[in-house]
Amino acid sequence: MQTGVSAEPAATVAAQAAQRIGIPREIFPGEKRVATVPDVVTKLVKLGFGVVVEAGAGELADVSDEAFRDAGAGIAGSTAELWNSADIVFKVRPPTADEVALMHAGQTLIGFVWPAQNPDLMQQLAAKKVTVLAIDCLPRTLSRAQKMDALTSMAGVSGYRAVVEAANAFGRFFNGQITAAGKVPPAKVFIAGAGVAGLAAIGAAASLGAIVRANDTRAEVADQVVSLGGEFVKVDYEEEGSGGGGYAKVMSEGFQAAQRAMYAQQAKECDIIITTALIPGKPAPRLITAEMVRSMKPGSVIVDMAAEQGGNCELTEPGKAVVKHGVTIVGYTDLASRMARQSSTLYGTNLFRLTEELCKTKDGVINVNMADDAIRGLTVIKDGEVTWPAPPIAAAPKPPAKPAAAMPKASAHGHGAGEPMSAQSLAIVFGVGAVLFALVGLYAPAAFLSHFTVFVLACFVGYMVVWNVTPSLHTPLMSVTNAISSIIAIGALIQVAPPLDAAGVTDRPNALILGCAVFALVLTAVNMFGGFAVTRRMLAMFRK
């Protein structure tokens, strides 16, 4: 008997689940991604859900129906069958009007929706009495929400792909080379915007050997740029650029003028420019003017990652790669889709993590808990009622301020706590120390004096060694010193096996001393091996 879902054993498992997750084929022109992959399907089934995938949904992402079936999913023969049989629908692109028409009351949609840009779509979905979780509305300020942050995942893929597209259009080496045919200079890459996409682009371009420069309105990302092998180019204008939710804010006209001057200089010097500047809910800011394009060297490349929102370059044509004034301007709007398998894997994992939050009971039934800040932020429609925008998340209460400590009174020698000692105090301290050392030298036994000398020298050398070590290496240094200090094991060994006297006889220690010695050896062994093991692991953190 023919049914809406293929009658395979895996489909039978899906049919018995409490709720069924549907994965339709994306119909947006040029979209190659799919909302989940076989590895994620297996995890969803373990949570108790059934999974149904529309036939051919993963074809453009190199995922076959057979792979989905082997992972435990059923295969729906048509789009209508998929939407009718699914309680929850995972999508990549916002649904079209035709797809909305296939939805039914009580259904849940999870995917990119962009409610601010699609008010008509929001009304259509609300009229269907469905629940909609927009993955693009995830509160990114919540640390526990990072595992569900699909915007970050897709931005990372897009940033990497932007460098690949730039390399393809550039037609020259990225890294410098010296060959028998002559010297090839390294490519100079400038990246406007050091968010997730920009940082991914910096890492990819630097790994290819290019000289990478980057700029961002947020000064705090400078260290991240440098850590990835880039050079942070600062705008000669003081203004804080951090906005809410981890995004940049709209800058003042004075800052923008200084920024344009800096971009004009970089355009003349660099071979490749990659722009990533976007502010949620606003058109992409124009950073690269036609005059800057004309000033670039022939054969240069601009990759405009903001093309879908109008573009950061004045001459960008969304969806196309064009050549103007001898410069190739790449305005592709599907960079993440051009790496469909990788993007689908990351996106599917993000949705799975969200599903874990929605189904903590692992019984195959989701619970849209509006008391959860992350879920509340994602939920733009609840049972047909528009709940977007979500109320701002209350800031965590600040710890109570500690009472101001009373200012230390100056001592009789004229210095307080935290102040350097005066010359008079320093002389007194050294004088007292010299007297003590003189007394030790005059009256201490010779045996004590030799040990005391070694002790003083060890303290001095140890202090100088530790003082000159980078603070980040103090933990492995202390671990090594712990291991070396375990020379005390020799004392325990002597107690366990005391040496022979002149007559060739040894005095065996009593049981208590022998037990303490053995216990000391055990602790010392742990200290020695543990110290070297910790050192090895710590030093591994500093190796590439």
Coordinates of C-alpha atoms in Angstrom, one line a residue:
M1 CA 0.0 0.0 0.0
Q2 CA 1.4 3.4 -1.0
T3 CA 1.7 5.9 1.9
G4 CA 2.9 9.5 2.3
V5 CA 6.2 8.2 3.9
S6 CA 8.1 5.3 2.4
A7 CA 7.4 2.0 4.1
E8 CA 10.9 1.3 5.3
P9 CA 11.9 -0.1 8.7
A10 CA 13.3 3.3 9.6
A11 CA 10.1 5.0 8.6
T12 CA 8.2 2.7 10.9
V13 CA 10.4 3.8 13.8
A14 CA 9.6 7.5 12.8
A15 CA 5.9 6.8 12.6
Q16 CA 5.9 5.5 16.3
A17 CA 7.5 8.7 17.7
A18 CA 5.5 11.2 19.7
Q19 CA 6.3 14.1 17.3
R20 CA 7.6 14.1 13.8
I21 CA 10.2 16.5 12.5
G22 CA 9.9 17.3 8.8
I23 CA 12.8 18.4 6.6
P24 CA 11.5 19.9 3.3
R25 CA 13.5 20.6 0.2
E26 CA 14.6 24.2 0.0
I27 CA 12.9 25.9 -3.0
F28 CA 14.6 29.4 -2.8
P29 CA 16.5 29.9 -6.1
G30 CA 20.1 28.8 -5.8
E31 CA 19.8 27.5 -2.2
K32 CA 21.7 24.2 -1.8
R33 CA 21.6 23.7 2.0
V34 CA 19.4 21.3 3.8
A35 CA 18.2 21.8 7.4
T36 CA 19.8 18.6 8.8
V37 CA 22.2 15.8 7.9
P38 CA 22.2 12.1 8.6
D39 CA 24.5 12.3 11.6
V40 CA 22.0 14.8 13.2
V41 CA 19.0 12.6 12.3
T42 CA 20.5 9.8 14.4
K43 CA 20.6 12.1 17.4
L44 CA 17.1 13.4 16.9
V45 CA 15.8 9.9 16.8
K46 CA 17.5 9.2 20.1
L47 CA 15.6 12.1 21.6
G48 CA 12.4 10.3 20.7
F49 CA 11.5 12.2 17.6
G50 CA 10.5 10.8 14.2
V51 CA 12.2 12.4 11.2
V52 CA 10.8 12.7 7.7
V53 CA 12.8 14.1 4.9
E54 CA 11.4 15.2 1.5
A55 CA 12.8 13.2 -1.4
G56 CA 15.8 14.9 -2.8
A57 CA 16.0 17.5 0.0
G58 CA 19.8 16.9 0.5
E59 CA 20.7 16.3 -3.1
L60 CA 22.4 19.6 -3.7
A61 CA 24.3 19.2 -0.4
D62 CA 25.6 15.8 -1.5
V63 CA 23.4 14.0 0.9
S64 CA 21.3 11.1 -0.6
D65 CA 17.9 9.9 0.4
E66 CA 19.5 6.5 1.2
A67 CA 21.9 8.2 3.7
F68 CA 18.9 9.8 5.4
R69 CA 17.0 6.5 5.4
D70 CA 20.0 4.6 6.9
A71 CA 20.2 7.2 9.7
G72 CA 16.6 6.5 10.7
A73 CA 14.5 9.0 8.7
G74 CA 11.5 8.3 6.6
I75 CA 11.3 9.7 3.1
A76 CA 8.2 11.7 2.0
G77 CA 7.4 11.5 -1.7
S78 CA 6.2 15.1 -2.2
T79 CA 6.3 18.5 -0.6
A80 CA 2.6 18.3 0.4
E81 CA 3.1 15.0 2.1
L82 CA 6.0 16.3 4.0
W83 CA 4.3 19.4 5.4
N84 CA 1.1 17.4 6.2
S85 CA 2.9 14.7 8.1
A86 CA 5.2 16.9 10.1
D87 CA 4.5 18.3 13.6
I88 CA 7.7 20.3 13.5
V89 CA 9.4 21.7 10.4
F90 CA 13.1 22.5 10.1
K91 CA 13.9 25.0 7.4
V92 CA 16.9 27.1 6.2
R93 CA 15.2 29.9 4.2
P94 CA 12.0 31.6 5.3
P95 CA 8.9 29.8 4.0
T96 CA 7.3 31.1 0.8
A97 CA 3.6 31.8 0.5
D98 CA 3.0 28.4 -1.1
E99 CA 4.8 26.7 1.8
V100 CA 2.8 28.7 4.4
A101 CA -0.4 27.5 2.7
L102 CA 0.6 23.9 3.4
M103 CA 1.0 24.5 7.1
H104 CA -1.7 23.5 9.7
A105 CA -2.7 24.8 13.1
G106 CA -0.5 23.6 16.0
Q107 CA 2.5 23.1 13.7
T108 CA 5.9 24.4 14.8
L109 CA 8.4 26.0 12.3
I110 CA 12.1 26.5 13.2
G111 CA 14.5 28.3 10.9
F112 CA 15.5 31.7 9.6
V113 CA 12.5 34.0 9.4
W114 CA 13.9 37.6 9.7
P115 CA 10.7 39.0 11.2
A116 CA 11.8 42.6 10.9
Q117 CA 12.3 42.3 7.1
N118 CA 9.2 40.0 6.5
P119 CA 6.2 41.6 8.2
D120 CA 3.8 40.1 5.6
L121 CA 5.2 36.6 6.2
M122 CA 4.7 37.1 9.9
Q123 CA 1.0 37.9 9.4
Q124 CA 0.5 34.9 7.1
L125 CA 2.1 32.5 9.7
A126 CA 0.1 34.0 12.6
A127 CA -3.1 33.4 10.6
K128 CA -2.2 29.7 10.4
K129 CA -2.2 29.5 14.2
V130 CA 1.3 28.0 14.2
T131 CA 4.3 28.5 16.5
V132 CA 7.5 30.0 14.9
L133 CA 11.0 30.0 16.3
A134 CA 13.2 32.3 14.3
I135 CA 16.8 31.1 14.7
D136 CA 18.0 34.5 13.6
C137 CA 16.4 36.1 16.8
L138 CA 18.5 34.1 19.2
P139 CA 19.7 36.3 22.1
R140 CA 23.5 36.1 21.4
T141 CA 24.4 37.7 24.7
L142 CA 23.5 34.5 26.5
S143 CA 26.6 32.3 26.8
R144 CA 24.6 29.0 26.9
A145 CA 22.9 30.1 23.6
Q146 CA 26.2 29.9 21.6
K147 CA 25.7 26.2 20.8
M148 CA 22.4 27.2 19.0
D149 CA 23.8 30.3 17.2
A150 CA 23.2 29.5 13.6
L151 CA 24.1 33.1 12.5
T152 CA 27.6 32.6 13.8
S153 CA 27.9 29.2 12.1
M154 CA 26.8 30.5 8.8
A155 CA 28.9 33.7 9.1
G156 CA 32.0 31.6 9.7
V157 CA 31.4 29.5 6.6
S158 CA 30.7 32.7 4.5
G159 CA 33.9 34.3 5.7
Y160 CA 36.0 31.4 4.7
R161 CA 34.2 31.1 1.3
A162 CA 34.7 34.8 0.7
V163 CA 38.5 34.2 0.7
V164 CA 38.1 31.2 -1.6
E165 CA 36.1 33.4 -4.1
A166 CA 38.7 36.2 -3.8
A167 CA 41.5 33.8 -4.5
N168 CA 39.7 32.4 -7.5
A169 CA 39.1 35.9 -9.0
F170 CA 42.5 37.3 -8.1
G171 CA 44.5 35.0 -10.3
R172 CA 47.8 35.3 -8.3
F173 CA 49.5 33.7 -5.4
F174 CA 48.4 34.8 -1.9
N175 CA 51.8 33.9 -0.4
G176 CA 55.1 35.5 -1.5
Q177 CA 57.5 33.3 -3.4
I178 CA 61.0 33.5 -4.8
T179 CA 61.4 31.4 -7.9
A180 CA 63.8 31.0 -10.8
A181 CA 61.4 33.1 -12.8
G182 CA 61.5 36.0 -10.3
K183 CA 60.1 37.2 -7.1
V184 CA 56.3 37.1 -6.4
P185 CA 55.2 39.5 -3.7
P186 CA 52.5 38.4 -1.2
A187 CA 48.9 39.6 -1.7
K188 CA 47.7 42.3 0.6
V189 CA 44.2 41.7 1.9
F190 CA 42.1 44.2 3.8
I191 CA 39.0 43.0 5.7
A192 CA 36.4 45.6 6.7
G193 CA 34.7 44.3 9.8
A194 CA 36.2 41.8 12.3
G195 CA 33.0 40.0 13.4
V196 CA 32.6 36.3 13.0
A197 CA 32.7 36.4 9.2
G198 CA 35.6 38.8 9.2
L199 CA 37.7 36.7 11.7
A200 CA 37.1 33.6 9.6
A201 CA 38.3 35.5 6.5
I202 CA 41.4 36.7 8.4
G203 CA 42.3 33.2 9.4
A204 CA 41.8 31.8 5.9
A205 CA 43.7 34.6 4.2
A206 CA 46.6 34.5 6.7
S207 CA 46.8 30.7 6.3
L208 CA 47.3 31.2 2.6
G209 CA 50.2 33.4 3.2
A210 CA 48.7 36.8 2.5
I211 CA 49.5 40.0 4.4
V212 CA 46.2 40.6 6.2
R213 CA 44.9 43.9 7.6
A214 CA 41.6 44.4 9.2
N215 CA 39.5 47.1 10.8
D216 CA 36.4 47.2 13.1
T217 CA 34.5 49.8 15.0
R218 CA 34.9 47.7 18.1
A219 CA 38.3 48.2 19.5
E220 CA 38.1 45.1 21.7
V221 CA 38.5 42.8 18.6
A222 CA 42.0 44.1 17.9
D223 CA 43.6 41.3 19.9
Q224 CA 41.5 38.7 18.1
V225 CA 42.7 40.1 14.7
V226 CA 46.4 39.9 15.8
S227 CA 46.0 36.4 17.2
L228 CA 44.8 35.2 13.8
G229 CA 47.8 36.6 12.0
G230 CA 46.4 39.9 10.9
E231 CA 47.2 43.6 11.6
F232 CA 44.6 45.8 13.1
V233 CA 44.3 49.1 11.3
K234 CA 42.9 51.7 13.7
V235 CA 40.8 54.7 12.6
D236 CA 42.2 58.0 13.7
Y237 CA 39.1 58.9 15.7
E238 CA 38.2 58.0 19.3
E239 CA 34.7 56.5 19.6
E240 CA 33.3 53.3 21.1
G241 CA 31.6 51.1 18.4
S242 CA 30.2 48.3 20.4
G243 CA 26.4 47.9 20.1
G244 CA 23.9 45.6 21.7
G245 CA 24.0 41.8 21.3
G246 CA 27.6 41.6 20.1
Y247 CA 26.9 43.8 17.0
A248 CA 28.5 47.1 16.0
K249 CA 26.5 50.3 16.3
V250 CA 26.0 53.1 13.8
M251 CA 28.9 55.5 14.2
S252 CA 29.0 59.3 14.3
E253 CA 29.5 61.3 11.1
G254 CA 33.0 62.3 12.4
F255 CA 34.0 58.7 12.8
Q256 CA 32.6 57.7 9.4
A257 CA 34.6 60.5 7.7
A258 CA 37.9 59.3 9.4
Q259 CA 37.0 55.7 8.5
R260 CA 36.4 56.6 4.8
A261 CA 39.8 58.3 4.7
M262 CA 41.4 55.1 6.1
Y263 CA 39.5 52.9 3.6
A264 CA 40.6 55.1 0.7
Q265 CA 44.3 54.6 1.8
Q266 CA 43.8 50.8 2.1
A267 CA 42.1 50.7 -1.3
K268 CA 45.2 52.1 -3.0
E269 CA 47.6 49.8 -1.2
C270 CA 45.7 46.4 -1.0
D271 CA 45.0 43.8 -3.7
I272 CA 41.9 42.4 -2.1
I273 CA 39.2 43.9 0.0
I274 CA 36.6 41.8 1.8
T275 CA 33.7 43.8 3.4
T276 CA 31.5 42.2 6.1
A277 CA 29.8 45.3 7.7
L278 CA 26.1 44.7 8.6
I279 CA 23.9 46.2 11.3
P280 CA 20.7 44.2 12.0
G281 CA 17.5 45.8 10.7
K282 CA 19.4 48.4 8.6
P283 CA 20.7 48.6 5.0
A284 CA 24.4 47.7 4.7
P285 CA 26.6 50.8 5.2
R286 CA 28.4 52.1 2.2
L287 CA 32.1 51.8 2.9
I288 CA 33.8 51.5 -0.5
T289 CA 32.9 54.3 -2.9
A290 CA 33.3 54.3 -6.7
E291 CA 36.2 56.6 -6.4
M292 CA 38.0 54.1 -4.1
V293 CA 37.4 51.4 -6.7
R294 CA 38.9 53.5 -9.4
S295 CA 42.0 54.0 -7.2
M296 CA 42.6 50.3 -6.8
K297 CA 45.3 48.5 -8.9
P298 CA 44.1 46.7 -12.0
G299 CA 43.3 43.0 -11.3
S300 CA 42.3 43.8 -7.7
V301 CA 39.2 42.1 -6.1
I302 CA 36.4 43.2 -3.8
V303 CA 34.2 40.6 -2.2
D304 CA 31.1 42.2 -0.8
M305 CA 29.6 39.9 1.8
A306 CA 26.8 42.4 2.5
A307 CA 25.5 42.3 -1.0
E308 CA 22.2 40.8 0.0
Q309 CA 21.4 43.9 2.1
G310 CA 22.5 46.4 -0.5
G311 CA 26.2 46.0 -0.3
N312 CA 29.1 47.8 1.3
C313 CA 30.5 48.8 -2.1
E314 CA 28.8 51.4 -4.2
L315 CA 29.3 49.4 -7.4
T316 CA 28.2 46.0 -6.1
E317 CA 25.6 44.1 -8.1
P318 CA 23.9 41.6 -5.7
G319 CA 24.2 38.0 -6.9
K320 CA 26.8 38.7 -9.5
A321 CA 30.6 39.1 -10.0
V322 CA 31.3 42.1 -12.2
V323 CA 34.4 43.9 -13.4
K324 CA 34.4 47.7 -13.1
H325 CA 37.4 50.0 -13.6
G326 CA 39.6 46.9 -13.8
V327 CA 38.5 45.6 -10.4
T328 CA 36.4 42.4 -10.0
I329 CA 33.5 43.0 -7.5
V330 CA 32.1 39.8 -6.2
G331 CA 28.5 40.3 -4.8
Y332 CA 27.4 36.7 -4.3
T333 CA 24.5 36.3 -1.9
D334 CA 24.9 32.6 -1.4
L335 CA 28.4 32.2 0.0
A336 CA 27.3 29.8 2.8
S337 CA 25.3 27.8 0.2
R338 CA 28.4 27.4 -1.9
M339 CA 29.7 25.1 0.8
A340 CA 26.4 23.3 1.2
R341 CA 27.6 20.2 3.0
Q342 CA 29.6 22.0 5.6
S343 CA 26.9 24.6 6.1
S344 CA 24.2 22.0 6.4
T345 CA 26.2 20.1 9.0
L346 CA 26.7 23.1 11.2
Y347 CA 23.2 24.4 10.8
G348 CA 21.7 20.9 11.5
T349 CA 23.8 20.7 14.7
N350 CA 22.6 24.2 15.8
L351 CA 19.0 23.0 15.4
F352 CA 19.7 19.8 17.2
R353 CA 21.1 21.8 20.2
L354 CA 17.9 23.9 20.1
T355 CA 15.8 20.8 20.1
E356 CA 17.6 19.5 23.1
E357 CA 16.6 22.6 25.0
L358 CA 13.0 22.2 23.8
C359 CA 12.9 18.6 24.7
K360 CA 14.7 18.1 28.0
T361 CA 12.6 15.1 28.9
K362 CA 13.9 13.3 25.8
D363 CA 10.4 11.9 25.0
G364 CA 10.0 13.3 21.5
V365 CA 7.7 16.2 22.5
I366 CA 8.9 19.8 22.5
N367 CA 8.0 22.4 25.1
V368 CA 8.2 26.0 24.1
N369 CA 9.0 27.4 27.5
M370 CA 8.4 31.2 27.4
A371 CA 10.1 31.5 30.8
D372 CA 13.4 30.6 29.3
D373 CA 15.2 33.7 28.0
A374 CA 16.8 31.9 25.1
I375 CA 13.5 30.2 23.9
R376 CA 11.5 33.4 24.5
G377 CA 13.9 35.4 22.3
L378 CA 13.6 32.8 19.5
T379 CA 9.8 32.6 19.7
V380 CA 8.3 35.2 17.3
I381 CA 4.9 33.5 17.1
K382 CA 3.2 31.3 19.7
D383 CA 0.1 29.5 18.7
G384 CA -0.8 32.2 16.2
E385 CA 0.0 35.1 18.5
V386 CA 2.8 37.4 17.4
T387 CA 5.3 37.6 20.3
W388 CA 8.1 39.4 18.5
P389 CA 10.0 41.4 19.5
A390 CA 10.9 39.8 22.8
P391 CA 11.3 41.9 25.9
P392 CA 14.9 42.8 26.7
I393 CA 16.7 40.3 28.9
A394 CA 17.2 41.6 32.4
A395 CA 20.9 42.2 33.1
A396 CA 22.5 40.1 35.8
P397 CA 22.5 41.9 39.2
K398 CA 25.8 43.6 39.9
P399 CA 27.6 42.3 43.0
P400 CA 27.4 44.8 45.9
A401 CA 30.2 47.3 46.0
K402 CA 32.8 46.6 48.6
P403 CA 33.2 49.3 51.2
A404 CA 36.1 51.5 50.4
A405 CA 39.2 50.5 52.4
A406 CA 40.5 53.1 54.7
M407 CA 43.6 54.8 53.4
P408 CA 46.7 53.3 55.1
K409 CA 48.4 55.8 57.3
A410 CA 52.0 56.7 56.5
S411 CA 54.5 55.0 58.7
A412 CA 57.1 56.8 60.7
H413 CA 59.5 56.4 57.9
G414 CA 57.2 58.3 55.5
H415 CA 55.7 55.6 53.3
G416 CA 52.3 53.9 53.3
A417 CA 51.1 50.5 52.1
G418 CA 51.7 50.0 48.4
E419 CA 54.3 52.8 48.2
P420 CA 58.0 52.2 47.5
M421 CA 60.2 52.2 50.5
S422 CA 62.2 55.3 51.2
A423 CA 66.0 55.2 50.9
Q424 CA 66.3 55.3 54.7
S425 CA 64.0 52.4 55.2
L426 CA 65.7 50.3 52.6
A427 CA 69.1 51.0 54.2
I428 CA 67.7 49.9 57.6
V429 CA 66.4 46.6 56.1
F430 CA 69.7 45.8 54.4
G431 CA 71.6 46.7 57.6
V432 CA 69.5 44.4 59.7
G433 CA 69.9 41.6 57.2
A434 CA 73.7 42.1 57.1
V435 CA 74.0 41.9 60.9
L436 CA 72.0 38.6 60.9
F437 CA 74.2 37.1 58.2
A438 CA 77.3 38.2 60.2
L439 CA 76.0 36.5 63.3
V440 CA 75.3 33.3 61.4
G441 CA 78.8 33.4 59.9
L442 CA 80.5 34.0 63.3
Y443 CA 78.7 31.6 65.5
A444 CA 77.0 28.8 63.4
P445 CA 78.8 25.4 63.1
A446 CA 80.7 24.8 59.9
A447 CA 78.2 22.1 58.7
F448 CA 75.3 24.4 59.2
L449 CA 77.1 27.2 57.4
S450 CA 77.6 25.2 54.3
H451 CA 74.0 24.2 54.1
F452 CA 72.9 27.7 54.8
T453 CA 75.0 29.1 52.0
V454 CA 73.4 26.6 49.5
F455 CA 70.0 27.6 50.8
V456 CA 70.5 31.3 50.3
L457 CA 71.9 30.8 46.8
A458 CA 69.0 28.5 45.9
C459 CA 66.5 31.1 47.1
F460 CA 68.2 33.8 45.1
V461 CA 68.6 31.8 41.9
G462 CA 65.0 30.5 42.2
Y463 CA 63.6 34.0 42.6
M464 CA 65.5 35.3 39.6
V465 CA 64.4 32.3 37.5
V466 CA 60.7 32.6 38.3
W467 CA 60.8 36.4 38.0
N468 CA 62.0 36.2 34.4
V469 CA 59.5 33.6 33.3
T470 CA 56.3 34.7 31.4
P471 CA 53.4 34.6 33.9
S472 CA 51.4 32.3 31.6
L473 CA 54.1 29.7 32.1
H474 CA 54.1 29.8 35.9
T475 CA 51.9 26.7 36.2
P476 CA 54.1 24.4 34.2
L477 CA 57.2 25.9 35.9
M478 CA 55.8 25.2 39.4
S479 CA 54.8 21.7 38.2
V480 CA 58.4 21.0 37.2
T481 CA 59.8 22.4 40.5
N482 CA 57.3 20.1 42.4
A483 CA 58.7 17.2 40.5
I484 CA 62.3 18.1 41.0
S485 CA 61.7 18.8 44.7
S486 CA 60.7 15.2 45.1
I487 CA 64.4 14.6 45.7
I488 CA 63.1 14.0 49.2
A489 CA 62.4 10.5 48.0
I490 CA 66.0 9.8 48.8
G491 CA 65.3 10.3 52.6
A492 CA 62.4 7.8 52.5
L493 CA 64.5 5.3 50.6
I494 CA 67.2 5.5 53.3
Q495 CA 64.6 4.7 55.9
V496 CA 63.3 1.8 54.0
A497 CA 66.7 0.4 53.2
P498 CA 69.2 2.0 55.6
P499 CA 73.0 1.7 54.7
L500 CA 75.3 -0.8 56.4
D501 CA 77.5 0.4 59.3
A502 CA 81.2 -0.3 59.6
A503 CA 80.5 -3.8 60.8
G504 CA 78.3 -4.6 57.9
V505 CA 75.2 -4.6 60.0
T506 CA 72.1 -2.5 59.3
D507 CA 69.4 -1.4 61.8
R508 CA 66.0 -2.1 60.5
P509 CA 63.5 0.7 61.3
N510 CA 60.5 -0.1 63.4
A511 CA 57.1 -0.7 61.7
L512 CA 55.9 2.9 62.2
I513 CA 58.9 4.5 60.6
L514 CA 58.8 2.0 57.7
G515 CA 55.1 2.7 57.1
C516 CA 55.7 6.4 57.0
A517 CA 58.6 6.0 54.6
V518 CA 56.6 3.9 52.2
F519 CA 53.7 6.4 52.4
A520 CA 56.1 9.2 51.7
L521 CA 57.5 7.3 48.6
V522 CA 53.9 6.9 47.3
L523 CA 53.1 10.6 47.7
T524 CA 56.5 11.6 46.2
A525 CA 55.9 9.3 43.1
V526 CA 52.5 11.0 42.6
N527 CA 54.2 14.4 42.9
M528 CA 56.9 13.6 40.4
F529 CA 54.9 12.0 37.7
G530 CA 52.0 14.4 38.2
G531 CA 54.3 17.4 38.0
F532 CA 55.7 16.3 34.6
A533 CA 52.3 15.3 33.3
V534 CA 50.8 18.7 34.1
T535 CA 53.8 20.5 32.6
R536 CA 53.5 18.5 29.4
R537 CA 49.8 19.3 29.1
M538 CA 50.3 23.0 29.9
L539 CA 53.1 23.4 27.4
A540 CA 51.0 21.7 24.7
M541 CA 48.5 24.6 25.0
F542 CA 51.2 27.0 23.7
R543 CA 52.2 25.0 20.7
K544 CA 50.5 25.4 17.3

